[in-house]
Coordinates of C-alpha atoms and ligand atoms in Angstrom, one line a residue:
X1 CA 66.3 145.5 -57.3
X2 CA 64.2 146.9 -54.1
X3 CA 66.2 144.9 -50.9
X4 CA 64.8 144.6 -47.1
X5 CA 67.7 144.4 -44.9
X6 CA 66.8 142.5 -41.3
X7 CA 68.9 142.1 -38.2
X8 CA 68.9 138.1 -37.9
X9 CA 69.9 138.3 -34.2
X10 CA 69.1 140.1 -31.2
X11 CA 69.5 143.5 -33.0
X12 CA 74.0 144.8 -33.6
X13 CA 74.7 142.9 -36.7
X14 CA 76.0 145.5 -38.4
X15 CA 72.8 146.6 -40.9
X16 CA 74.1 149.9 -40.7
X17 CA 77.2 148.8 -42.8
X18 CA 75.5 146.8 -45.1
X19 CA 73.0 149.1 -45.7
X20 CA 75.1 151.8 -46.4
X21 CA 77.5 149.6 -48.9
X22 CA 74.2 148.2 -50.8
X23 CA 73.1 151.6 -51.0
X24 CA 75.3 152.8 -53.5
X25 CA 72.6 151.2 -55.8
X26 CA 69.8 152.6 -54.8
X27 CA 67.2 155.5 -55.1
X28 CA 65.7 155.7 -51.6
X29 CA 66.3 154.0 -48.5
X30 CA 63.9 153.9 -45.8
X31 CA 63.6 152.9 -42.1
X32 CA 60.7 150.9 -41.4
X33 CA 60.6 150.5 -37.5
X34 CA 62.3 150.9 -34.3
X35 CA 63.4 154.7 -33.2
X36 CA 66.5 155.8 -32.0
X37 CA 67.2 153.0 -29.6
X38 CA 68.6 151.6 -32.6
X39 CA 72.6 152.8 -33.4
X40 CA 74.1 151.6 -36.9
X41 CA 77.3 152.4 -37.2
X42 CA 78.8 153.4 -41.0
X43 CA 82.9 153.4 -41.4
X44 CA 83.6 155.3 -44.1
X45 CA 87.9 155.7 -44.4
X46 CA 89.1 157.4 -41.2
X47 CA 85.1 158.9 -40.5
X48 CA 82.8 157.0 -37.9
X49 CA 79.5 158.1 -38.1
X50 CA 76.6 156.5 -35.9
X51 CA 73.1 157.0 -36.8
X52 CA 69.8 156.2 -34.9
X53 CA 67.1 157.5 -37.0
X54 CA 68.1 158.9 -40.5
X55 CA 68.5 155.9 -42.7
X56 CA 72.4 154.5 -43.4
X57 CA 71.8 155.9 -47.1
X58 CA 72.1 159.3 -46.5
X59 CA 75.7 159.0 -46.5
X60 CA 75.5 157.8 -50.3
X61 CA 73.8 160.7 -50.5
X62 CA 70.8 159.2 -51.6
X63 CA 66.8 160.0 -51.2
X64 CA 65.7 158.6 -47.1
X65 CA 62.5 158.0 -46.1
X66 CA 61.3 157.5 -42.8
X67 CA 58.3 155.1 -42.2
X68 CA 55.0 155.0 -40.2
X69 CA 55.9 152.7 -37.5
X70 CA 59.3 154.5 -36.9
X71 CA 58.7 156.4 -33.2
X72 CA 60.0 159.5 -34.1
X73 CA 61.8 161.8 -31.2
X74 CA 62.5 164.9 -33.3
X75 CA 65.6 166.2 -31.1
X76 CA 67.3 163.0 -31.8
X77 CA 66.5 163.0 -36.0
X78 CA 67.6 166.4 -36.1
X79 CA 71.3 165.3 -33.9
X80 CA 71.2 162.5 -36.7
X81 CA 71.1 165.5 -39.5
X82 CA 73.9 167.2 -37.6
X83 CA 76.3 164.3 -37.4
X84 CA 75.9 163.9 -40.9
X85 CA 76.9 167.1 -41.6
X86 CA 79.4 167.4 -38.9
X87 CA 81.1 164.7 -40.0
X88 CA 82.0 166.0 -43.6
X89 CA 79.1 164.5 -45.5
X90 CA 76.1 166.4 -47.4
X91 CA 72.8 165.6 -46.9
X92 CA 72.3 165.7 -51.0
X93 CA 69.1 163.5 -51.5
X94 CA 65.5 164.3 -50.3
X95 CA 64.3 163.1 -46.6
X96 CA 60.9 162.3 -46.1
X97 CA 59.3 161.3 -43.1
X98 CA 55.3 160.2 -43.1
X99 CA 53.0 162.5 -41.3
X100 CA 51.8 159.2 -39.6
X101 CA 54.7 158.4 -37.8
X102 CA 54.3 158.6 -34.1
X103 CA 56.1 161.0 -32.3
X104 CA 58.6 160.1 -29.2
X105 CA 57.3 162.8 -26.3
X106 CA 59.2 163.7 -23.2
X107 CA 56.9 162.0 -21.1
X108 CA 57.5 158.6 -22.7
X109 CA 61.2 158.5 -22.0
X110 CA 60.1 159.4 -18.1
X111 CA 57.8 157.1 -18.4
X112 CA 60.4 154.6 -19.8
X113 CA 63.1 155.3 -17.4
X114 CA 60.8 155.4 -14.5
X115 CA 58.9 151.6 -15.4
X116 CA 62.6 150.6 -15.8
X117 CA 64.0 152.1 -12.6
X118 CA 61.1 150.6 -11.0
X119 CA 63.0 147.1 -11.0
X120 CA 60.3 144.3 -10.9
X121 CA 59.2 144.9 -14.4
X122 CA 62.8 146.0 -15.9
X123 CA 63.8 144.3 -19.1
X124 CA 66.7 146.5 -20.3
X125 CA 64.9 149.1 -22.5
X126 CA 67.3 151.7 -23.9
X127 CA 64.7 154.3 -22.0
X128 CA 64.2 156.1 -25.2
X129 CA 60.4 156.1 -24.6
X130 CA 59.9 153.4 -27.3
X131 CA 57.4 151.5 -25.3
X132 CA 55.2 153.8 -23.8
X133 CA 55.2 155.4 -27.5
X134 CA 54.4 152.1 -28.8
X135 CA 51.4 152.1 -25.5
X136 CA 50.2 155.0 -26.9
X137 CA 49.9 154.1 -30.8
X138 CA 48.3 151.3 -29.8
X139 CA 45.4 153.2 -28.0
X140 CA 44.8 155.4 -31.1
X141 CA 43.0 158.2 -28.8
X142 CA 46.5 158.8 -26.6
X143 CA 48.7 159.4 -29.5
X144 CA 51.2 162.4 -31.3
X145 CA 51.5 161.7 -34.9
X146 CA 53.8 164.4 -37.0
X147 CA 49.9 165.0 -38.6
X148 CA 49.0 166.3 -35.4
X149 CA 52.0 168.0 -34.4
X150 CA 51.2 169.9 -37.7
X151 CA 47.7 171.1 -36.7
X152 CA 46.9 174.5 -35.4
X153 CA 45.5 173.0 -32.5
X154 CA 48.3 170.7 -31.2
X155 CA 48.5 172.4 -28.1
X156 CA 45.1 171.1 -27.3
X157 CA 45.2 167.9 -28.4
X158 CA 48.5 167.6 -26.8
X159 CA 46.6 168.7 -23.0
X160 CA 43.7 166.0 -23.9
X161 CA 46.6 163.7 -24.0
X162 CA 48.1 164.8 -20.9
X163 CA 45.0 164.7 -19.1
X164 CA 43.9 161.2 -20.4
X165 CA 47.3 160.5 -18.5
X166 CA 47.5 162.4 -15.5
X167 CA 47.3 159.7 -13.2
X168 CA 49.7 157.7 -14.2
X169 CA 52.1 160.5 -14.7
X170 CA 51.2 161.8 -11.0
X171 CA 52.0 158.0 -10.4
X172 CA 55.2 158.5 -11.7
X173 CA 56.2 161.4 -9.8
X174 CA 56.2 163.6 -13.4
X175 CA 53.8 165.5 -12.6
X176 CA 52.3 166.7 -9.3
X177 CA 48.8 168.1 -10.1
X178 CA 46.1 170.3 -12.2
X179 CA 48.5 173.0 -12.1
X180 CA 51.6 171.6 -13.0
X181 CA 49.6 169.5 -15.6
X182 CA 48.7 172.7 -17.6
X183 CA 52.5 174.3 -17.1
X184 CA 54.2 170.5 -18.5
X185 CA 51.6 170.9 -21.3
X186 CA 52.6 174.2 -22.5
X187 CA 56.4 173.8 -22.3
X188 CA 56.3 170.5 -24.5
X189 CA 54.0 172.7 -26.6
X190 CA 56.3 175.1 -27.0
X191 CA 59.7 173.1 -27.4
X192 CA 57.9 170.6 -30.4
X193 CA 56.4 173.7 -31.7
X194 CA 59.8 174.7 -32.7
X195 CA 60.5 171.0 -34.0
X196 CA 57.3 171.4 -36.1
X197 CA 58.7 174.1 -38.5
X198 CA 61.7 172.7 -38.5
X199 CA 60.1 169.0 -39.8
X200 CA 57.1 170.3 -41.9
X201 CA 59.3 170.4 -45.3
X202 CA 60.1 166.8 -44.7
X203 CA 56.6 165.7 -44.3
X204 CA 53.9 163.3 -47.1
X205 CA 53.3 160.2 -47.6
X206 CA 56.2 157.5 -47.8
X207 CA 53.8 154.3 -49.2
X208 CA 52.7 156.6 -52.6
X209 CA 56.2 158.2 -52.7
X210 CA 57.6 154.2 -52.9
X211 CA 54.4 152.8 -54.5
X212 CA 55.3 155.1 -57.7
X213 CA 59.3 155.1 -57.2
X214 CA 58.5 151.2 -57.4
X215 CA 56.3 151.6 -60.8
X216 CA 59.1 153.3 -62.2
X217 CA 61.4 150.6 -61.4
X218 CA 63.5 152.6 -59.1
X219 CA 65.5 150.9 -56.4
X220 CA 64.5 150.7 -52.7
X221 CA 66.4 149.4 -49.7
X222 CA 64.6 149.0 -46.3
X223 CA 66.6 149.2 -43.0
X224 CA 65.5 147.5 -40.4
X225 CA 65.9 148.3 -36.9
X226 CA 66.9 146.0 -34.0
X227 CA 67.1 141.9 -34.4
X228 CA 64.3 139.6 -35.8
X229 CA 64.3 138.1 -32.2
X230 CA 63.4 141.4 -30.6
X231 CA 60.2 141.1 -32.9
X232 CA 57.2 142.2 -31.1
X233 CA 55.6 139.0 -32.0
X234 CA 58.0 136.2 -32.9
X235 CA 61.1 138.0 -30.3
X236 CA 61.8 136.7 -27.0
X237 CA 59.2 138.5 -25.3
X238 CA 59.4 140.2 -22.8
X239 CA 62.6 141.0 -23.5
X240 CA 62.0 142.6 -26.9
X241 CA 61.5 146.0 -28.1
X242 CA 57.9 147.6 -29.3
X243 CA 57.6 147.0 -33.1
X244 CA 58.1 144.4 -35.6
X245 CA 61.4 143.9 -36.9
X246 CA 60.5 141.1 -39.3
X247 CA 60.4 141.2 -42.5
X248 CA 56.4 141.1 -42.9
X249 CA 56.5 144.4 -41.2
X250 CA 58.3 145.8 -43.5
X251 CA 55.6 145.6 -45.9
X252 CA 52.6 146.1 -43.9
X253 CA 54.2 149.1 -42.0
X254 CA 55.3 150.8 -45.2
X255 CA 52.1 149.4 -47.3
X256 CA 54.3 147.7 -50.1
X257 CA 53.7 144.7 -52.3
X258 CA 56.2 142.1 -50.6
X259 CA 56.6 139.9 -54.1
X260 CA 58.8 143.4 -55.5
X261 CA 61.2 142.5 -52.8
X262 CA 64.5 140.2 -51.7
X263 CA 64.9 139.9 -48.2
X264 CA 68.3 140.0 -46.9
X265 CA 69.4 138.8 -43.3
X266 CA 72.2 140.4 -41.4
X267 CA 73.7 137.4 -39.8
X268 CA 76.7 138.3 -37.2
X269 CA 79.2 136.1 -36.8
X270 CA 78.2 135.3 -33.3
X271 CA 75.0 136.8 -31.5
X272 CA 75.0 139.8 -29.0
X273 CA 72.4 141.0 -27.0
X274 CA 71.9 144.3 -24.9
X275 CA 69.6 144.3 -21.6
X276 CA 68.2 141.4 -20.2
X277 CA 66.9 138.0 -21.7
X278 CA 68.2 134.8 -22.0
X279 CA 70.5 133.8 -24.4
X280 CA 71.2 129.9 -25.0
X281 CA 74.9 130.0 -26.5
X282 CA 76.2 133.2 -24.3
X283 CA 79.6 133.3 -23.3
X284 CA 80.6 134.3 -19.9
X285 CA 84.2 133.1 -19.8
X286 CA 87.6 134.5 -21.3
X287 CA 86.6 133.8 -24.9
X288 CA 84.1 135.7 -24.3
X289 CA 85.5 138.6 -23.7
X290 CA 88.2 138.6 -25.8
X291 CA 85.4 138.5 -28.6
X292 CA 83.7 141.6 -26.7
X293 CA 86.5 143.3 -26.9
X294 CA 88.0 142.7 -30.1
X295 CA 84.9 143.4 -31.7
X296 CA 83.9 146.5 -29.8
X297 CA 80.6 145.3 -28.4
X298 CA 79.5 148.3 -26.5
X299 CA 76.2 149.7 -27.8
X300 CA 76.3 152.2 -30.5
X301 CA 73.3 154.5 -28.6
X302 CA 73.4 153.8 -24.6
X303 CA 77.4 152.2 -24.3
X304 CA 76.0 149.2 -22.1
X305 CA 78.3 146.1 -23.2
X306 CA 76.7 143.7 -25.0
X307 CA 77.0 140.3 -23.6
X308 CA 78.5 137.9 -26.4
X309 CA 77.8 133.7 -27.7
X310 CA 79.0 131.5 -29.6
X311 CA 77.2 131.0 -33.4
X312 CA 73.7 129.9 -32.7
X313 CA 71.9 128.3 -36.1
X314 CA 69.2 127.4 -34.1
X315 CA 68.4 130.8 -33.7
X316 CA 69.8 131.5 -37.4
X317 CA 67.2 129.4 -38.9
X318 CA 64.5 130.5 -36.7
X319 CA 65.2 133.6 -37.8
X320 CA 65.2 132.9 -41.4
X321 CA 62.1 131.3 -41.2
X322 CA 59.9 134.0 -39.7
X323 CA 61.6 136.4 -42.1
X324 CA 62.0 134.4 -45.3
X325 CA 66.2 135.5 -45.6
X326 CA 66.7 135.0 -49.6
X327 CA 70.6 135.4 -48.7
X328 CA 72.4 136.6 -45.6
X329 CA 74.9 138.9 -45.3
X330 CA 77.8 137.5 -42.4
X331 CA 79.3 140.2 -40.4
X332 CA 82.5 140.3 -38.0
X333 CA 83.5 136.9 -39.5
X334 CA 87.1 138.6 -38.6
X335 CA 86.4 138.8 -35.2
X336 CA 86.5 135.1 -34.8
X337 CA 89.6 135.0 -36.2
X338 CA 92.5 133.2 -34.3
X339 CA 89.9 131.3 -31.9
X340 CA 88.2 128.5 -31.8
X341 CA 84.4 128.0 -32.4
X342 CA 81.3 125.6 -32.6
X343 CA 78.1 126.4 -33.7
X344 CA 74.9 125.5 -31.9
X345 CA 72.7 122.9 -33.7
X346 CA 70.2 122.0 -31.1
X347 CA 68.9 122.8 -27.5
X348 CA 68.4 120.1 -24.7
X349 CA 66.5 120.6 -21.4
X350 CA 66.3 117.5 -19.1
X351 CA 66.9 115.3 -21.7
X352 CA 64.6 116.8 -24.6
X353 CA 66.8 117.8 -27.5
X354 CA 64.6 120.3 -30.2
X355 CA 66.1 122.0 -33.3
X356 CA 63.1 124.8 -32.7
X357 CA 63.9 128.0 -31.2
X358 CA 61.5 128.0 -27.8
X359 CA 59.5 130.8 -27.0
X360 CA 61.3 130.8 -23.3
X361 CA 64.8 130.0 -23.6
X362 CA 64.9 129.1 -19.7
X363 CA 66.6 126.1 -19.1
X364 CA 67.6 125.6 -22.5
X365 CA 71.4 125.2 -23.4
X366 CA 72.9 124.6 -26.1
X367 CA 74.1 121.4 -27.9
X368 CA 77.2 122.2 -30.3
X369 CA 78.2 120.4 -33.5
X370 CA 81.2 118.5 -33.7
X371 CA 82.8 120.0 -35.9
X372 CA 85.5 122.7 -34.5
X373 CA 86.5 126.0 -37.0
X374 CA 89.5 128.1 -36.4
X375 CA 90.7 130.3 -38.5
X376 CA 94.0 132.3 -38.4
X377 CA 93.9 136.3 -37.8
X378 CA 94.3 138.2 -41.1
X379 CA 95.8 141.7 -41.5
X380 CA 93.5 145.0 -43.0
X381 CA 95.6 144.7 -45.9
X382 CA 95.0 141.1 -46.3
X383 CA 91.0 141.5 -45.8
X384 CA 91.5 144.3 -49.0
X385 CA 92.8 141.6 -51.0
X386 CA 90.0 138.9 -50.2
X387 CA 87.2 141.5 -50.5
X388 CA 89.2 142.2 -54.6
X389 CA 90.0 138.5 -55.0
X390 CA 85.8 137.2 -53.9
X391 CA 84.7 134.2 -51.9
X392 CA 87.0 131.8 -52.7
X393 CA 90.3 133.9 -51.4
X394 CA 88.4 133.7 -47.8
X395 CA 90.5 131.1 -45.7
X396 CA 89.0 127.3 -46.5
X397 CA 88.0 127.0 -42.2
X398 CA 85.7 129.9 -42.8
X399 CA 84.6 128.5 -45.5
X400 CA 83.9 125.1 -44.2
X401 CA 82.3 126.9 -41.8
X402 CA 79.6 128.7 -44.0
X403 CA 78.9 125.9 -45.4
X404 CA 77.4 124.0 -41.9
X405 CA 76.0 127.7 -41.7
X406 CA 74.2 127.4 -45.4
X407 CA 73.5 123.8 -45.1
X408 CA 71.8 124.3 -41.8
X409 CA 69.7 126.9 -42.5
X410 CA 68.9 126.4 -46.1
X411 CA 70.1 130.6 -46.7
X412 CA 72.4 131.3 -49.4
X413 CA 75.4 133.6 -48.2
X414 CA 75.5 136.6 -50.4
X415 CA 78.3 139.0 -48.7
X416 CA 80.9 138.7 -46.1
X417 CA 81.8 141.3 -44.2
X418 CA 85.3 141.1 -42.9
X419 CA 85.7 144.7 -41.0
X420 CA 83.6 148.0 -40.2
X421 CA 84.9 149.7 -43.2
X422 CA 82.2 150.2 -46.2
X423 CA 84.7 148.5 -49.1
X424 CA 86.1 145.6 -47.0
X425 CA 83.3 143.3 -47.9
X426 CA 83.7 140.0 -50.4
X427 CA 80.4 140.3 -52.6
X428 CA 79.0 136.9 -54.2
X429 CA 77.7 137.9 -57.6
X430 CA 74.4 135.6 -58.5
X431 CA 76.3 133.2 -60.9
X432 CA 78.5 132.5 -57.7
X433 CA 75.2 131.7 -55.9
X434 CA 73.0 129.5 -58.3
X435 CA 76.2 127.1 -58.6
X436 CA 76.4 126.8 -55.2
X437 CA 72.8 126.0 -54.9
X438 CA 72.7 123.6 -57.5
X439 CA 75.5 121.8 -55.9
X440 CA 73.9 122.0 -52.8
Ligands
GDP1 P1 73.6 147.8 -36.4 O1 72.8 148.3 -35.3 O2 73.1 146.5 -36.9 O3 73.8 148.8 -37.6 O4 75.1 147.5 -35.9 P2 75.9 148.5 -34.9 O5 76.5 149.6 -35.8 O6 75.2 148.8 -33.7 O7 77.1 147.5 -34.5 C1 77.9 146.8 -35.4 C2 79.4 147.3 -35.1 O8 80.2 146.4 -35.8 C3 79.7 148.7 -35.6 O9 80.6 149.2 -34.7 C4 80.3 148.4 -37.0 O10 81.2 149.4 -37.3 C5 81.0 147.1 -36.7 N1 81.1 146.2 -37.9 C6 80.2 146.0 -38.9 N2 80.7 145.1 -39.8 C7 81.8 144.6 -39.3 C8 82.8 143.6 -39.7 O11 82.6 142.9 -40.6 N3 83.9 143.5 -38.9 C9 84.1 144.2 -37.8 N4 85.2 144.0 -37.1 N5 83.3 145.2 -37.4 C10 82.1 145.4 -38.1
IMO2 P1 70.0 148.3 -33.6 O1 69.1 148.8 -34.7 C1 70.4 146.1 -29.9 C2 67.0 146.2 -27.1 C3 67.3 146.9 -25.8 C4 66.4 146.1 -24.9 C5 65.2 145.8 -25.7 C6 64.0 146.8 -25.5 O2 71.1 149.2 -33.3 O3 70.3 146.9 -33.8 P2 63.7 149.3 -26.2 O4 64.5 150.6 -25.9 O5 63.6 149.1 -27.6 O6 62.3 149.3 -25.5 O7 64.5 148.1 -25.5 O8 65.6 146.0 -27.1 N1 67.3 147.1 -28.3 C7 68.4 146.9 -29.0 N2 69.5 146.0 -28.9 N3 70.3 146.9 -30.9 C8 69.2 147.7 -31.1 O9 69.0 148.4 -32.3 C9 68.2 147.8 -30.1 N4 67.1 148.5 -30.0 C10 66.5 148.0 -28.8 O10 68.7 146.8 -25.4 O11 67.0 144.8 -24.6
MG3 MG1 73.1 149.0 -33.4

């Protein structure tokens, strides 16, 4: 079965687990979008490793493929390879990455840090260079694919680039003039020169490589990147990151056949959100916190806290309509544990009530349902014993609570993640799931 895994929130859900568990099943597993803004972190026994380009399945030590829209920066990948490595693990599969993938410069993450320094225009970006990548790919004449990095005349193309740019980077304060121009352009040469050899063995073409692995009925997973409501299209724009991180973009950005796909949603327990942007159901008072801190929401790639809310399945169902979730998998359902929680069903602004997610969340707050879960807290060694035992060990409030979540959204719940670890995790096997939707 070929499986796209989507972050149903603002991006932090924990694809980076699921991915890794699901993975165990699979022949390749490819990243689709995003760069290394994105962190997924994989728990593996006492071993923590946090990845931000290499796909999750690397540590099954399966084939990873890395995408066309992914914004490559080639330091970062080859930190990614190191971790892996450093942390115990072989790196026993193939890696591919496309020679059309863009290529994160140094001047993009100036560029990035210097737009969001600027403070009028400053929506939280991890300064990774993502957007000013994104700028560039979208011009098509002021880009760095890994095709071009691979060319004997990258230098020059690379100085074309530079000059197409030079005002804005003088602008910037990057560069000064002609002079400097010419000395910034040889040292970036120079430095990705060195990254060239060192990706060249990795390089083809990742939409034959999965259009064939697919004929053979091989198994694919897709990791997404980021949240489906930091979409480029259907996100909370501005306040949203440079590339699609639907599910449709899976399959035009990796040019496969959607129909040989499930789509699977990574559903948190309760949203998160890094940098700026509104966020109906956050939480700014003690509860809050508590949930911050017992879940460890501090970003996996930049450490900023990520501000915390309660369950949102107005968001939830937004989200699985843009994306088309066949199931979702719940996350950090054990960090609600021993407190008490409502889920958003609606939003009201002066008066007006809507079940749709609004484009601009100003204003908007949040009307909860009745009903009130609590659950109590749950030891590691009881979690084992649910995740053995299946769904129906899980404590009847969470439960109860699914079900509002299931009913609400019209998504089947497939997994239930109940801590960081890869084998803590209650699986629903299919039978499970039709008799639930029959009853429904
Ligand atoms: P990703 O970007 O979607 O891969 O998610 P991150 O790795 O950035 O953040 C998710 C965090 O939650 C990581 O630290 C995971 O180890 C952790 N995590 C994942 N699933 C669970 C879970 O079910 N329970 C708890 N307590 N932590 C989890
Ligand atoms: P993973 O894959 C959470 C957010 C940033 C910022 C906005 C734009 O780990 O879920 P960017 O650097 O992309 O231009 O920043 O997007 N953002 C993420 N938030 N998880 C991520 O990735 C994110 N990647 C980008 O915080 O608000
Ligand atoms: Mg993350």
């Amino acid at each position: 079965m070929n499986t796209v895994v989507i972050g149903a929130y603002w991006g932090d859900e924990g694809k980076g687990k699921i991915v890794d568990l699901i993975a165990a099943d699979a022949d390749w597993v490819v990243r689709f979008n995003g760069g290394d803004n994105a962190g997924h972190t994989i728990v593996i026994g006492d071993k923590r490793v946090i990845l931000h380009t290499l796909p999750s399945g690397v540590l099954q030590g399966k084939n990873v493929a890395i995408g066309p829209d992914v914004f490559l920066n080639p330091e970062s990948f080859l930190k990614d390879c190191q971790e892996v490595v450093n942390k115990g693990f072989k790196i026993a599969g193939k890696i591919l990455i496309d020679e059309r993938t863009h290529l994160i410069m140094p001047y993009h993450i100036s560029l990035d840090s210097s737009q969001e320094a600027s403070g009028e225009l400053k929506i939280g970006t991890t300064k990774r260079g993502i957007g000013p990548a994104a700028k560039d790919k979208a011009s098509r004449t002021e880009d760095i694919t890994i095709h071009d990095l691979l060319q004997k005349d990258f230098p020059k193309r690379l100085y074309a680039v530079l000059r197409a740019k030079k005002a804005e980077l003088a602008e910037r304060g990057i560069i000064k003039d002609e002079d400097e121009l010419a000395k910034y352009s040889e040292a970036i040469a120079s430095r990705y020169n060195k990254y060239a050899g060192k990706l060249r063995p990795f390089t083809g073409s990742v939409a034959y490589e999965l259009n064939e692995s697919i004929r053979h009925g091989k198994s694919i997973i897709v990791e997404g990147a980021q949240g489906a409501l930091l979409d480029i299209v259907h996100g909370t724009r501005p306040y949203v990151t440079s590339s699609n991180t639907t599910a449709g973009g899976a399959f035009s950005n990796l040019g496969v056949n959607p129909r040989e796909f499930t789509i699977l949603g990574v559903a948190k327990a309760y949203p998160t959100r890094v940098g700026e942007g509104l966020f109906p159901t956050e939480l700014k008072d003690e509860l809050g916190r508590q949930i911050q801190k017992e879940g460890q929401e501090f970003g996996a790639t930049t450490g900023r806290p990520r501000r915390v809310g309660m369950p949102d399945l107005v968001a939830l169902k937004y989200s699985a309509m843009i994306n088309g979730f066949d199931a979702f998998a719940v996350t950090k359902i054990d960090v609600l544990a021993g407190k008490k929680f409502k889920a958003a069903i609606a939003y009201e602004k002066e008066g007006a009530i809507t079940a749709r997610f609004p484009f601009k969340l100003d204003g908007w707050s949040p009307v909860y349902s009745d009903k009130e879960y609590y659950f109590e807290r749950f030891t590691e060694q009881q979690a084992i014993e649910m995740a053995g035992q299946g769904y129906d060990s899980l404590p009847d409030p969470m439960k109860e609570y699914f079900r509002e979540l299931v009913q609400f959204t019209q998504v089947p719940i497939s997994m239930v993640s109940l801590s960081p670890k890869r084998e803590i995790t209650v699986r629903k096997n299919a039978l499970q799931r039709t008799r639930e939707h029959l009853q429904k």
